[in-house]
PDB file of C-alpha atoms in Angstrom:
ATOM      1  CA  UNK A1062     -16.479 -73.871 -15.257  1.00 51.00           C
ATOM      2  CA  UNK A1063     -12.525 -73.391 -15.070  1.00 59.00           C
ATOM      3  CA  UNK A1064     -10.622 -70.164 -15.192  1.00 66.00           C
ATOM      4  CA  UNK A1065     -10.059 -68.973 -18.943  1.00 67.00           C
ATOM      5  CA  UNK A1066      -6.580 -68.466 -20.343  1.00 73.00           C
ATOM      6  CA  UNK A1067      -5.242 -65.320 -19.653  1.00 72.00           C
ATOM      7  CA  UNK A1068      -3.607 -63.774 -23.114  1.00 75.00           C
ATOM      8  CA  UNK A1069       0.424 -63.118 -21.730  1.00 81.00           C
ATOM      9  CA  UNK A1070       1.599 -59.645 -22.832  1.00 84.00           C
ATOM     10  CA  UNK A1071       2.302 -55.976 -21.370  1.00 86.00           C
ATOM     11  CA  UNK A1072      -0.487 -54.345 -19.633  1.00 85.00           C
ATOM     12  CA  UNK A1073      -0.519 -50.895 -21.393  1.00 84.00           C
ATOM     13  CA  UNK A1074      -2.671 -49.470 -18.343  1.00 87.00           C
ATOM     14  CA  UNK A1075      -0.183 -48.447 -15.952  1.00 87.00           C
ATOM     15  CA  UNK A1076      -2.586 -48.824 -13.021  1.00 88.00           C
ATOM     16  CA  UNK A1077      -3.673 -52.197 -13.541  1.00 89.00           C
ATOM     17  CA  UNK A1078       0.414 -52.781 -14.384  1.00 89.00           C
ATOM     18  CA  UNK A1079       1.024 -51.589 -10.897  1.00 89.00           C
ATOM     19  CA  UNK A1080      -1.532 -53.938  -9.121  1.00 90.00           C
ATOM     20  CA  UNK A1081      -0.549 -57.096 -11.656  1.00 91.00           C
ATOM     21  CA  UNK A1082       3.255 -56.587 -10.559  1.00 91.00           C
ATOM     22  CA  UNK A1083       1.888 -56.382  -6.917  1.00 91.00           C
ATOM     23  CA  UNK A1084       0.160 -59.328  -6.590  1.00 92.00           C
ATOM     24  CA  UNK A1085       2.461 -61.761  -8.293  1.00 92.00           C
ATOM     25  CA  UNK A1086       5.770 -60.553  -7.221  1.00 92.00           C
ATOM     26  CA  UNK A1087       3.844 -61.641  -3.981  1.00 92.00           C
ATOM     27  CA  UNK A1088       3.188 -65.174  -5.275  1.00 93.00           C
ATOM     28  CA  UNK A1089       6.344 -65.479  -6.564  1.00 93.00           C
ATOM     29  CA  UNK A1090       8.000 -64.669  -3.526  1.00 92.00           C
ATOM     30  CA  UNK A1091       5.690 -67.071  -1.607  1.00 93.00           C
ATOM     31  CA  UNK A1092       5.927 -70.122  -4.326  1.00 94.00           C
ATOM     32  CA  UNK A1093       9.940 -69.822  -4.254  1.00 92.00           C
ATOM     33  CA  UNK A1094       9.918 -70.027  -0.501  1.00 92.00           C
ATOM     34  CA  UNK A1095       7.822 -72.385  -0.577  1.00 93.00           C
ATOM     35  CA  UNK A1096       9.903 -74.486  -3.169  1.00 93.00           C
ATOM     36  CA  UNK A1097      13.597 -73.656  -0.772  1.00 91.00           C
ATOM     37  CA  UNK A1098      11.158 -75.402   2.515  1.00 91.00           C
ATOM     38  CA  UNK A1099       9.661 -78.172   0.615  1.00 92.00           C
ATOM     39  CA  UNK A1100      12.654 -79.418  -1.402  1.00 91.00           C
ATOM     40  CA  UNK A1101      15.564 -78.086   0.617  1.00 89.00           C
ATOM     41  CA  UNK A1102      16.634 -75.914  -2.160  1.00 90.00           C
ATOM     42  CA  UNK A1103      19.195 -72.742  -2.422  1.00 91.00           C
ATOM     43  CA  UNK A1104      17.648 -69.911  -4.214  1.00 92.00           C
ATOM     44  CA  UNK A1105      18.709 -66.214  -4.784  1.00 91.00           C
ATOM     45  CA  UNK A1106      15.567 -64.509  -6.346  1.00 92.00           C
ATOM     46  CA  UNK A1107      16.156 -60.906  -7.586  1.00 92.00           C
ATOM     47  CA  UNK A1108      13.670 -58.579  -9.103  1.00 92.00           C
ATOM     48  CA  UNK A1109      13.867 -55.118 -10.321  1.00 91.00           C
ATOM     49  CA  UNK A1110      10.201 -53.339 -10.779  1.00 88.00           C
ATOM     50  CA  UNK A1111      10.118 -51.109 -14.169  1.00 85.00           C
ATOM     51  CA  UNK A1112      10.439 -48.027 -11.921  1.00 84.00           C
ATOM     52  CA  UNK A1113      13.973 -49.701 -10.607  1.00 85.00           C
ATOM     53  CA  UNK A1114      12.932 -50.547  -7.232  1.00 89.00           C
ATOM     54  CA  UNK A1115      14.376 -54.145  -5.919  1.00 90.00           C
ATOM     55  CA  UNK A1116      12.907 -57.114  -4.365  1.00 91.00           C
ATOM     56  CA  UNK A1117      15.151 -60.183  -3.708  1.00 91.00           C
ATOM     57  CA  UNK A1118      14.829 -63.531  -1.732  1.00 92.00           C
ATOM     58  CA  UNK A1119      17.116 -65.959  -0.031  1.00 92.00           C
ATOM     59  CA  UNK A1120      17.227 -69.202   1.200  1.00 89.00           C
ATOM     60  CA  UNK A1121      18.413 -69.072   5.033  1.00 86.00           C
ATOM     61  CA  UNK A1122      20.904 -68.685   6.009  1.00 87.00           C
ATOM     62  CA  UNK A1123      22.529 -67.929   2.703  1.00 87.00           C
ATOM     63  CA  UNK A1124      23.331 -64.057   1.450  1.00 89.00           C
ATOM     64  CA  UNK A1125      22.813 -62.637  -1.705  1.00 89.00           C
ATOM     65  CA  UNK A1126      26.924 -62.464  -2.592  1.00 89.00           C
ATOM     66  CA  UNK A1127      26.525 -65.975  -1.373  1.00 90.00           C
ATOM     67  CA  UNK A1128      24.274 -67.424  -3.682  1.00 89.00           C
ATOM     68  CA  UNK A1129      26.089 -64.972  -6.286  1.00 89.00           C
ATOM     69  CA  UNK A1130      29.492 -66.990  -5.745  1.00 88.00           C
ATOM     70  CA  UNK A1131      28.285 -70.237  -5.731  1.00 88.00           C
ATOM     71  CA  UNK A1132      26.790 -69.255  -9.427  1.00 88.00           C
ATOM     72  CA  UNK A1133      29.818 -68.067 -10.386  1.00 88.00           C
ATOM     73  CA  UNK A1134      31.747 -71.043  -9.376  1.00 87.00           C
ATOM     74  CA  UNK A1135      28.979 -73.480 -10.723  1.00 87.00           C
ATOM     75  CA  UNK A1136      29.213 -71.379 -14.490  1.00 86.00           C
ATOM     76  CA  UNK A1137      32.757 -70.514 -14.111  1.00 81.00           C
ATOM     77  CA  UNK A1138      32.319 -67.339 -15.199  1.00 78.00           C
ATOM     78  CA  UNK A1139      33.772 -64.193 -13.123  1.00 75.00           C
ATOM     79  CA  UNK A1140      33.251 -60.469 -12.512  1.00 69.00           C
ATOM     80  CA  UNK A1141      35.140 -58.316 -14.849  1.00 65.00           C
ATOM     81  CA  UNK A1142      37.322 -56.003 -12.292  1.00 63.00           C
ATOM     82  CA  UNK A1143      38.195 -52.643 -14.021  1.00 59.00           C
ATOM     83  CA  UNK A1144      41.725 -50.862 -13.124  1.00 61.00           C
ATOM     84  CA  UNK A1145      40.507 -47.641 -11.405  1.00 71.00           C
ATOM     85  CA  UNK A1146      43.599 -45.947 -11.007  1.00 77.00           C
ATOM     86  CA  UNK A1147      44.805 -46.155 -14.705  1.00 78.00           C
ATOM     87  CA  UNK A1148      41.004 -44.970 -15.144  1.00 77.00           C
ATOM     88  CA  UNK A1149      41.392 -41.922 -11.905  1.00 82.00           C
ATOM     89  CA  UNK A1150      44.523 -40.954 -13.625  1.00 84.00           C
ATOM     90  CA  UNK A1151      43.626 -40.658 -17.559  1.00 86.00           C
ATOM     91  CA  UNK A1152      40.861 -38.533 -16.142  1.00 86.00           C
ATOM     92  CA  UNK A1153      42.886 -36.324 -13.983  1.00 88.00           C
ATOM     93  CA  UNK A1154      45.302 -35.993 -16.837  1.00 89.00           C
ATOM     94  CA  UNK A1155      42.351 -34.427 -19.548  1.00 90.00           C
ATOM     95  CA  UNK A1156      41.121 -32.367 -16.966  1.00 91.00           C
ATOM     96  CA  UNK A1157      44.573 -30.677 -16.101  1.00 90.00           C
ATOM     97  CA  UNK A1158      45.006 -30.302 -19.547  1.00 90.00           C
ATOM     98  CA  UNK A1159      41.127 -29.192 -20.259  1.00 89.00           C
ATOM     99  CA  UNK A1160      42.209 -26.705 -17.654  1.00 90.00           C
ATOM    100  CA  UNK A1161      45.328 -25.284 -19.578  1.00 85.00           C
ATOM    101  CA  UNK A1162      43.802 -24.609 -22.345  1.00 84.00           C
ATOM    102  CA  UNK A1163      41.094 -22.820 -20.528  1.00 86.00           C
ATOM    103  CA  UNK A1164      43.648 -20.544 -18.893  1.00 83.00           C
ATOM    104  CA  UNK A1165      45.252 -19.643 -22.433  1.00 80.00           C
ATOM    105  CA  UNK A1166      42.142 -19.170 -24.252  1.00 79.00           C
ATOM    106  CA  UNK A1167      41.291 -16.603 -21.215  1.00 80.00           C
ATOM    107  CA  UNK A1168      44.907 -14.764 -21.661  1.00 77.00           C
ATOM    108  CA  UNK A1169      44.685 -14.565 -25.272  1.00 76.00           C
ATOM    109  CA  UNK A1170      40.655 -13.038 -24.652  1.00 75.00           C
ATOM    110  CA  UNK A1171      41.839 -10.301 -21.809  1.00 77.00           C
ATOM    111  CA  UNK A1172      44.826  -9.591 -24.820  1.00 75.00           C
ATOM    112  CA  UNK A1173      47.755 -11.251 -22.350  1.00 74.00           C
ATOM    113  CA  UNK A1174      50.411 -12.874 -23.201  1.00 71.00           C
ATOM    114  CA  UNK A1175      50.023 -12.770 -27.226  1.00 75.00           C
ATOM    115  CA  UNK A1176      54.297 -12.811 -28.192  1.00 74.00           C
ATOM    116  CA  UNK A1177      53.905 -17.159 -28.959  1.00 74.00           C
ATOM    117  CA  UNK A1178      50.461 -16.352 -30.774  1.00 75.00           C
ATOM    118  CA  UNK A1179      50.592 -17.064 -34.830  1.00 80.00           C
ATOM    119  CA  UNK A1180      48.465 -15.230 -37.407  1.00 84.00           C
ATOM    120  CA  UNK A1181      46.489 -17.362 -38.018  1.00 84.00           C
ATOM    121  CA  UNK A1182      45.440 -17.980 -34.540  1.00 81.00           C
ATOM    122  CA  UNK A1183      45.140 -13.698 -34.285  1.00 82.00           C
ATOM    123  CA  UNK A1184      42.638 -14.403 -36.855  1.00 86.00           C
ATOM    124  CA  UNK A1185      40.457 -17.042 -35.385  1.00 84.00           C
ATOM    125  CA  UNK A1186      40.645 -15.041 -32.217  1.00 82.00           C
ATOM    126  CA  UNK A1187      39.510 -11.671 -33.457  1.00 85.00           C
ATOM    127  CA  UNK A1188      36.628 -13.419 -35.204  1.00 88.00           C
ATOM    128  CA  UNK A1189      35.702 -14.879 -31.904  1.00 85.00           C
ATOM    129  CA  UNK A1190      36.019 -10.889 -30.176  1.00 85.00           C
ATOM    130  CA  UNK A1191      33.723  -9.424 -33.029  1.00 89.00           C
ATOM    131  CA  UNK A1192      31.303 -12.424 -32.916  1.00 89.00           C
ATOM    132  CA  UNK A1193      31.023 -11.951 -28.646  1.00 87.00           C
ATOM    133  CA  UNK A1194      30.988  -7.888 -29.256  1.00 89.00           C
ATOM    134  CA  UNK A1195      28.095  -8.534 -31.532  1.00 91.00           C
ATOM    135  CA  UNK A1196      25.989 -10.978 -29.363  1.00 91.00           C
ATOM    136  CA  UNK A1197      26.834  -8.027 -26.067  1.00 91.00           C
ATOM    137  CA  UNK A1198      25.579  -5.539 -28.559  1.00 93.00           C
ATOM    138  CA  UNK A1199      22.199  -7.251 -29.558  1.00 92.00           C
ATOM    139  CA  UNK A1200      21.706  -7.996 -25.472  1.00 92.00           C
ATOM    140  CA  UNK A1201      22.315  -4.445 -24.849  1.00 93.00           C
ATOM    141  CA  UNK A1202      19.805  -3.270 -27.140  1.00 93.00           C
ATOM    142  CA  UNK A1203      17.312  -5.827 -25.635  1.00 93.00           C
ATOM    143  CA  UNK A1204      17.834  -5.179 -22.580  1.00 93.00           C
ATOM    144  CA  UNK A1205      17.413  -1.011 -23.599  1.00 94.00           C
ATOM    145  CA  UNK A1206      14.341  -2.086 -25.479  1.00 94.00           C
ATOM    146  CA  UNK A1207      12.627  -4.005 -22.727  1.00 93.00           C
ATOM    147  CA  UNK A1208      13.154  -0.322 -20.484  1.00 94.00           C
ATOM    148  CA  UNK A1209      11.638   2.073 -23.141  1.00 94.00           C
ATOM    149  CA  UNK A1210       8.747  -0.597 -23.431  1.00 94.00           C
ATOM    150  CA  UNK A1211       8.450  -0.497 -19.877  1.00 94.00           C
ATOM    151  CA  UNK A1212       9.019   3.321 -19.388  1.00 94.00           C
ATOM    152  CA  UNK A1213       5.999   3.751 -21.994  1.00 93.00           C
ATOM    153  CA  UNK A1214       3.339   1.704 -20.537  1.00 93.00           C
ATOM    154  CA  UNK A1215       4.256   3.501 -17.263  1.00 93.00           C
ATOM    155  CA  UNK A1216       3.862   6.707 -19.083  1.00 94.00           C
ATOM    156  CA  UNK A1217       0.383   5.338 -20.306  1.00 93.00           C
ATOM    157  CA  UNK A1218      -0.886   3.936 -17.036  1.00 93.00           C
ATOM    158  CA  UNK A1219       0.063   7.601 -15.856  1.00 94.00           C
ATOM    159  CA  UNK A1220      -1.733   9.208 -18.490  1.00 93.00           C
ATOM    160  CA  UNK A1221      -4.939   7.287 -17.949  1.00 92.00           C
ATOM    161  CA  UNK A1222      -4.606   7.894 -13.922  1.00 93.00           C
ATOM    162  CA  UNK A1223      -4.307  11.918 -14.959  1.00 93.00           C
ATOM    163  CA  UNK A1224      -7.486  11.707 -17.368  1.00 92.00           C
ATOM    164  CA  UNK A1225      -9.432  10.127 -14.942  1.00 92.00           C
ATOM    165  CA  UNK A1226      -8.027  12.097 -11.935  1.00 93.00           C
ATOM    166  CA  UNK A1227      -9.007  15.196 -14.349  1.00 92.00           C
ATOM    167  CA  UNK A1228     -12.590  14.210 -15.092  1.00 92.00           C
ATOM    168  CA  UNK A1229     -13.111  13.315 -11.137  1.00 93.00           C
ATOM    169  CA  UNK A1230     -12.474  16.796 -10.432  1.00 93.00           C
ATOM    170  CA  UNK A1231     -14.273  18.208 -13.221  1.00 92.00           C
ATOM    171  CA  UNK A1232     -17.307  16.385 -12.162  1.00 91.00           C
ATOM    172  CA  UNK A1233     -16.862  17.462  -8.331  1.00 90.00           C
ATOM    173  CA  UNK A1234     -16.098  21.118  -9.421  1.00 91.00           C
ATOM    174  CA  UNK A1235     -19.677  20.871 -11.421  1.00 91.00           C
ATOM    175  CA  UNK A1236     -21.632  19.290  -8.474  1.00 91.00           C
ATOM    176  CA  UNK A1237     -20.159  22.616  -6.880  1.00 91.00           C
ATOM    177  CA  UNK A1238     -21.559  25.051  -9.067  1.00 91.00           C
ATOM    178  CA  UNK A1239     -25.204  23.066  -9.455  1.00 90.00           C
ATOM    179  CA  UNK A1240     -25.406  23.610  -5.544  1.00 90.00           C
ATOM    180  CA  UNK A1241     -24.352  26.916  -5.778  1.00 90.00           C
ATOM    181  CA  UNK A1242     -27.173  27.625  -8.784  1.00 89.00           C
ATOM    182  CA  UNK A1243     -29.634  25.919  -6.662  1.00 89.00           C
ATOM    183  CA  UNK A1244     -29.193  27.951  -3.535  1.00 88.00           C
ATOM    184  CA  UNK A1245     -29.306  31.039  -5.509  1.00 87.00           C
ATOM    185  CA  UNK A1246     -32.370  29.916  -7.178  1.00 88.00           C
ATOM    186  CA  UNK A1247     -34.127  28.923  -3.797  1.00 87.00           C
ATOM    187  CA  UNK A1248     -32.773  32.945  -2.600  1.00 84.00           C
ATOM    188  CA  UNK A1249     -34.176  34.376  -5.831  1.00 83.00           C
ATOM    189  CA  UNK A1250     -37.651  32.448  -5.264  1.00 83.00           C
ATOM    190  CA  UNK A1251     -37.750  33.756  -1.380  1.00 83.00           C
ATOM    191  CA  UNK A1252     -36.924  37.151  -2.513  1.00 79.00           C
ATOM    192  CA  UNK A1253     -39.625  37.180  -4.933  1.00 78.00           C
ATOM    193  CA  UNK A1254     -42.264  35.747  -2.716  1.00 76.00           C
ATOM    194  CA  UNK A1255     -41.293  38.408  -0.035  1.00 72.00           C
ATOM    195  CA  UNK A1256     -41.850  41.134  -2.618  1.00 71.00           C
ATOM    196  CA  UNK A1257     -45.307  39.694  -3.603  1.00 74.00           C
ATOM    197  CA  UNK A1258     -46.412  39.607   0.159  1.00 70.00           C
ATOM    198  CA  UNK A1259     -45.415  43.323  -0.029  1.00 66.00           C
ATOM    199  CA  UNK A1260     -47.041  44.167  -2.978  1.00 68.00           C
ATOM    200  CA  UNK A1261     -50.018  42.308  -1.522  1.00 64.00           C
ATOM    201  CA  UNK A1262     -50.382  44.112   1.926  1.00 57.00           C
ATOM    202  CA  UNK A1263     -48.546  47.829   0.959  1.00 55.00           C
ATOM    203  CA  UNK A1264     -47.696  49.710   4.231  1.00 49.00           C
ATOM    204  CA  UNK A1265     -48.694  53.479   4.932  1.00 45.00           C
ATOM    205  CA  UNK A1266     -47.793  55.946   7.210  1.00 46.00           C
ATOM    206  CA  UNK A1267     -43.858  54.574   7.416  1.00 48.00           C
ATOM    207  CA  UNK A1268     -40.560  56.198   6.693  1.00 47.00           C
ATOM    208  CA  UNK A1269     -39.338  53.376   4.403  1.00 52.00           C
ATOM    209  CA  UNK A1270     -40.902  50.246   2.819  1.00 51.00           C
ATOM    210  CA  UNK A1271     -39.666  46.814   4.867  1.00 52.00           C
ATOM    211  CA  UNK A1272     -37.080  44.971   2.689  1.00 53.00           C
ATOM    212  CA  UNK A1273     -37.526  41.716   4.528  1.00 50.00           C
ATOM    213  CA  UNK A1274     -39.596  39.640   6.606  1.00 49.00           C
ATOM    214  CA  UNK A1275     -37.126  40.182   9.067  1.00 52.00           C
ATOM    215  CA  UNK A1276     -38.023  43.862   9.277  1.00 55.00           C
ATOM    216  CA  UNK A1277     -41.357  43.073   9.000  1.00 51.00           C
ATOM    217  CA  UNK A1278     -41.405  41.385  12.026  1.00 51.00           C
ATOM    218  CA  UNK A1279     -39.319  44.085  13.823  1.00 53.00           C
ATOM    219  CA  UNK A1280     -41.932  46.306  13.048  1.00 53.00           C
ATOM    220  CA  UNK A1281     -44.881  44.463  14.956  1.00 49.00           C
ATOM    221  CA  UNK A1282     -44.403  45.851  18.113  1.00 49.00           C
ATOM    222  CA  UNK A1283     -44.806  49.202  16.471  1.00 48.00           C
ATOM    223  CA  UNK A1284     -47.714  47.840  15.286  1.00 45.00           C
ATOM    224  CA  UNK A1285     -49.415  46.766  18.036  1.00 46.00           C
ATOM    225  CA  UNK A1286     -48.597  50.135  20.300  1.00 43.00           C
ATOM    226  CA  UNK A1287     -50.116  52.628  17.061  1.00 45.00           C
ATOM    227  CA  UNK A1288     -52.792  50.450  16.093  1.00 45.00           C
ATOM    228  CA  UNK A1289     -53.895  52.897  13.904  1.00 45.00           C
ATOM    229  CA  UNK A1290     -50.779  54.698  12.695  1.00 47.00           C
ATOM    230  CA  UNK A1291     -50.200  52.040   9.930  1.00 44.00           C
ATOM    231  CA  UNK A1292     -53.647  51.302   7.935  1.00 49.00           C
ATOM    232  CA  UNK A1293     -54.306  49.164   4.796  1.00 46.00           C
ATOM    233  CA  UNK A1294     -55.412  50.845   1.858  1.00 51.00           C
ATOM    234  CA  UNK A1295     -58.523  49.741   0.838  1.00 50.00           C
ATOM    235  CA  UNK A1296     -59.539  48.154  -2.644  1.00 50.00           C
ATOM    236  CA  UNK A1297     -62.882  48.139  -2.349  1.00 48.00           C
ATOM    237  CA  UNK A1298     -65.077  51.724  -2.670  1.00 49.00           C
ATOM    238  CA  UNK A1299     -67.614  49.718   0.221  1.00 50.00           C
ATOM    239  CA  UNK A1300     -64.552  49.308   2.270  1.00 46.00           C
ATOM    240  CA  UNK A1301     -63.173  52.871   2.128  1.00 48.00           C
ATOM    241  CA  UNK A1302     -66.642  54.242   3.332  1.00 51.00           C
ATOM    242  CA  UNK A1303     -66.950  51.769   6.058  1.00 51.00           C
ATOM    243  CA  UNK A1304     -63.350  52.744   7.193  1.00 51.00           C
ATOM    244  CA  UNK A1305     -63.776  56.271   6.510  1.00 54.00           C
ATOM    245  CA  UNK A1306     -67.094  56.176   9.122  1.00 50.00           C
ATOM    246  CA  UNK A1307     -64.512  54.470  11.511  1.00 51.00           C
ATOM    247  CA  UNK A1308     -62.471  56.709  11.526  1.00 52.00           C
ATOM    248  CA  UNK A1309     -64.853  60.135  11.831  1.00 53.00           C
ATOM    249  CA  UNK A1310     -66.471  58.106  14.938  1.00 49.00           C
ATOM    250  CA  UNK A1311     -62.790  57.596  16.893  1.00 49.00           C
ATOM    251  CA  UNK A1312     -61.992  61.660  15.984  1.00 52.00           C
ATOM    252  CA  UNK A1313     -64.284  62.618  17.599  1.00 47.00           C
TER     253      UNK A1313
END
């Protein structure tokens, strides 16, 4: 089966645009030098892609400008050669004159120089002065606007670092004062165990009551040398006999 007929028209895809140009500016390059070997032929080839970039071909040992000449020559047609110095100096002329104009608008602005100025150009230029005073005014005011807006979301960032700075040591003064209610609590619970123990085993014979298991404890060794100088009252009547016989048997 042969090829089918490709439809000729712009590729819209610029990838496969890329890759078409590719590989046929390639052929076409090959075919022309092919056709300069084959038949002896001059030929300038010159191709621009649609991004600008150019590819040309020449038969050797003939130039571009060459090939260019001998067309022109062949056609007789020529290059149209533009003046540049009439062209340099009309230019240079409307920019010195751009210039000067320039320079008197600024004079008449700064208020210099205003003796050869007519009314009506006093008019036009105070218009002008009231019209820039207005447009300095309105970026003044933006400018002062943009600050207060500023200055107040630095005030609010401030106040919300100062709330929460506040409520940090709120909550750390409060952690404080649960400790301290739990230590007291713990101290009022010892206390109160120590005066159950006392109430428990009640001590005769002594100056003063001990307020503390400390002074309990001082008063062992006491204890221990006077055995029977510090004796336990007795609940039970069977008890108080028993102790009571004890006690007649070590008098006498």
């Amino acid at each position: 089966m042969g090829r089918g007929k490709i439809e000729v028209k712009r590729i819209e895809n610029n990838t496969s645009r890329q890759v078409t140009f590719s590989k046929r500016r390639t052929g076409l390059l090959k075919k022309t030098h092919e056709l300069s070997v084959l038949c002896d032929a001059q030929i300038g080839l010159i191709v621009f892609s649609n991004k600008g970039k150019l590819f040309e071909y020449t038969t050797h040992p003939l130039s571009m400008s060459q090939i260019i000449e001998k067309y022109l020559k062949a056609t007789g047609s020529r290059i149209p050669e533009h003046n540049n110095r009439e062209h340099l100096h009309s230019e240079l002329t409307r920019m010195k004159n751009e210039t000067l104009n320039l320079q008197l608008s600024l004079q008449r602005y700064k208020g210099d120089d205003l003796s050869s100025v007519q009314l009506e150009e006093l008019n036009q230029l105070e218009q002008k002065l009231e019209y820039s005073v207005q447009k300095v005014r309105a970026r003044k005011f933006q400018l002062l606007q943009q600050q207060v807006d500023n200055l107040q979301r630095t005030e609010k960032v401030l106040e919300r670092e100062n709330d929460e700075m506040y409520h940090w040591l709120m909550g750390k003064q409060q952690e404080e004062i649960n400790q301290q209610q739990a230590a007291a609590m713990t101290e009022l619970k010892l206390v109160g165990q120590e005066h159950q123990l006392f109430e428990q085993f009640p001590f005769y014979g002594s100056e003063e009551q001990p307020n503390s298991v400390l002074q309990l404890a001082a008063n062992l060794p006491e204890l221990q040398l006077h055995p029977y100088q510090y004796r336990l009252q007795p609940t039970q009547p069977n008890l108080q006999e028993s102790t009571s016989a004890q006690h007649n048997i070590y008098d006498s």
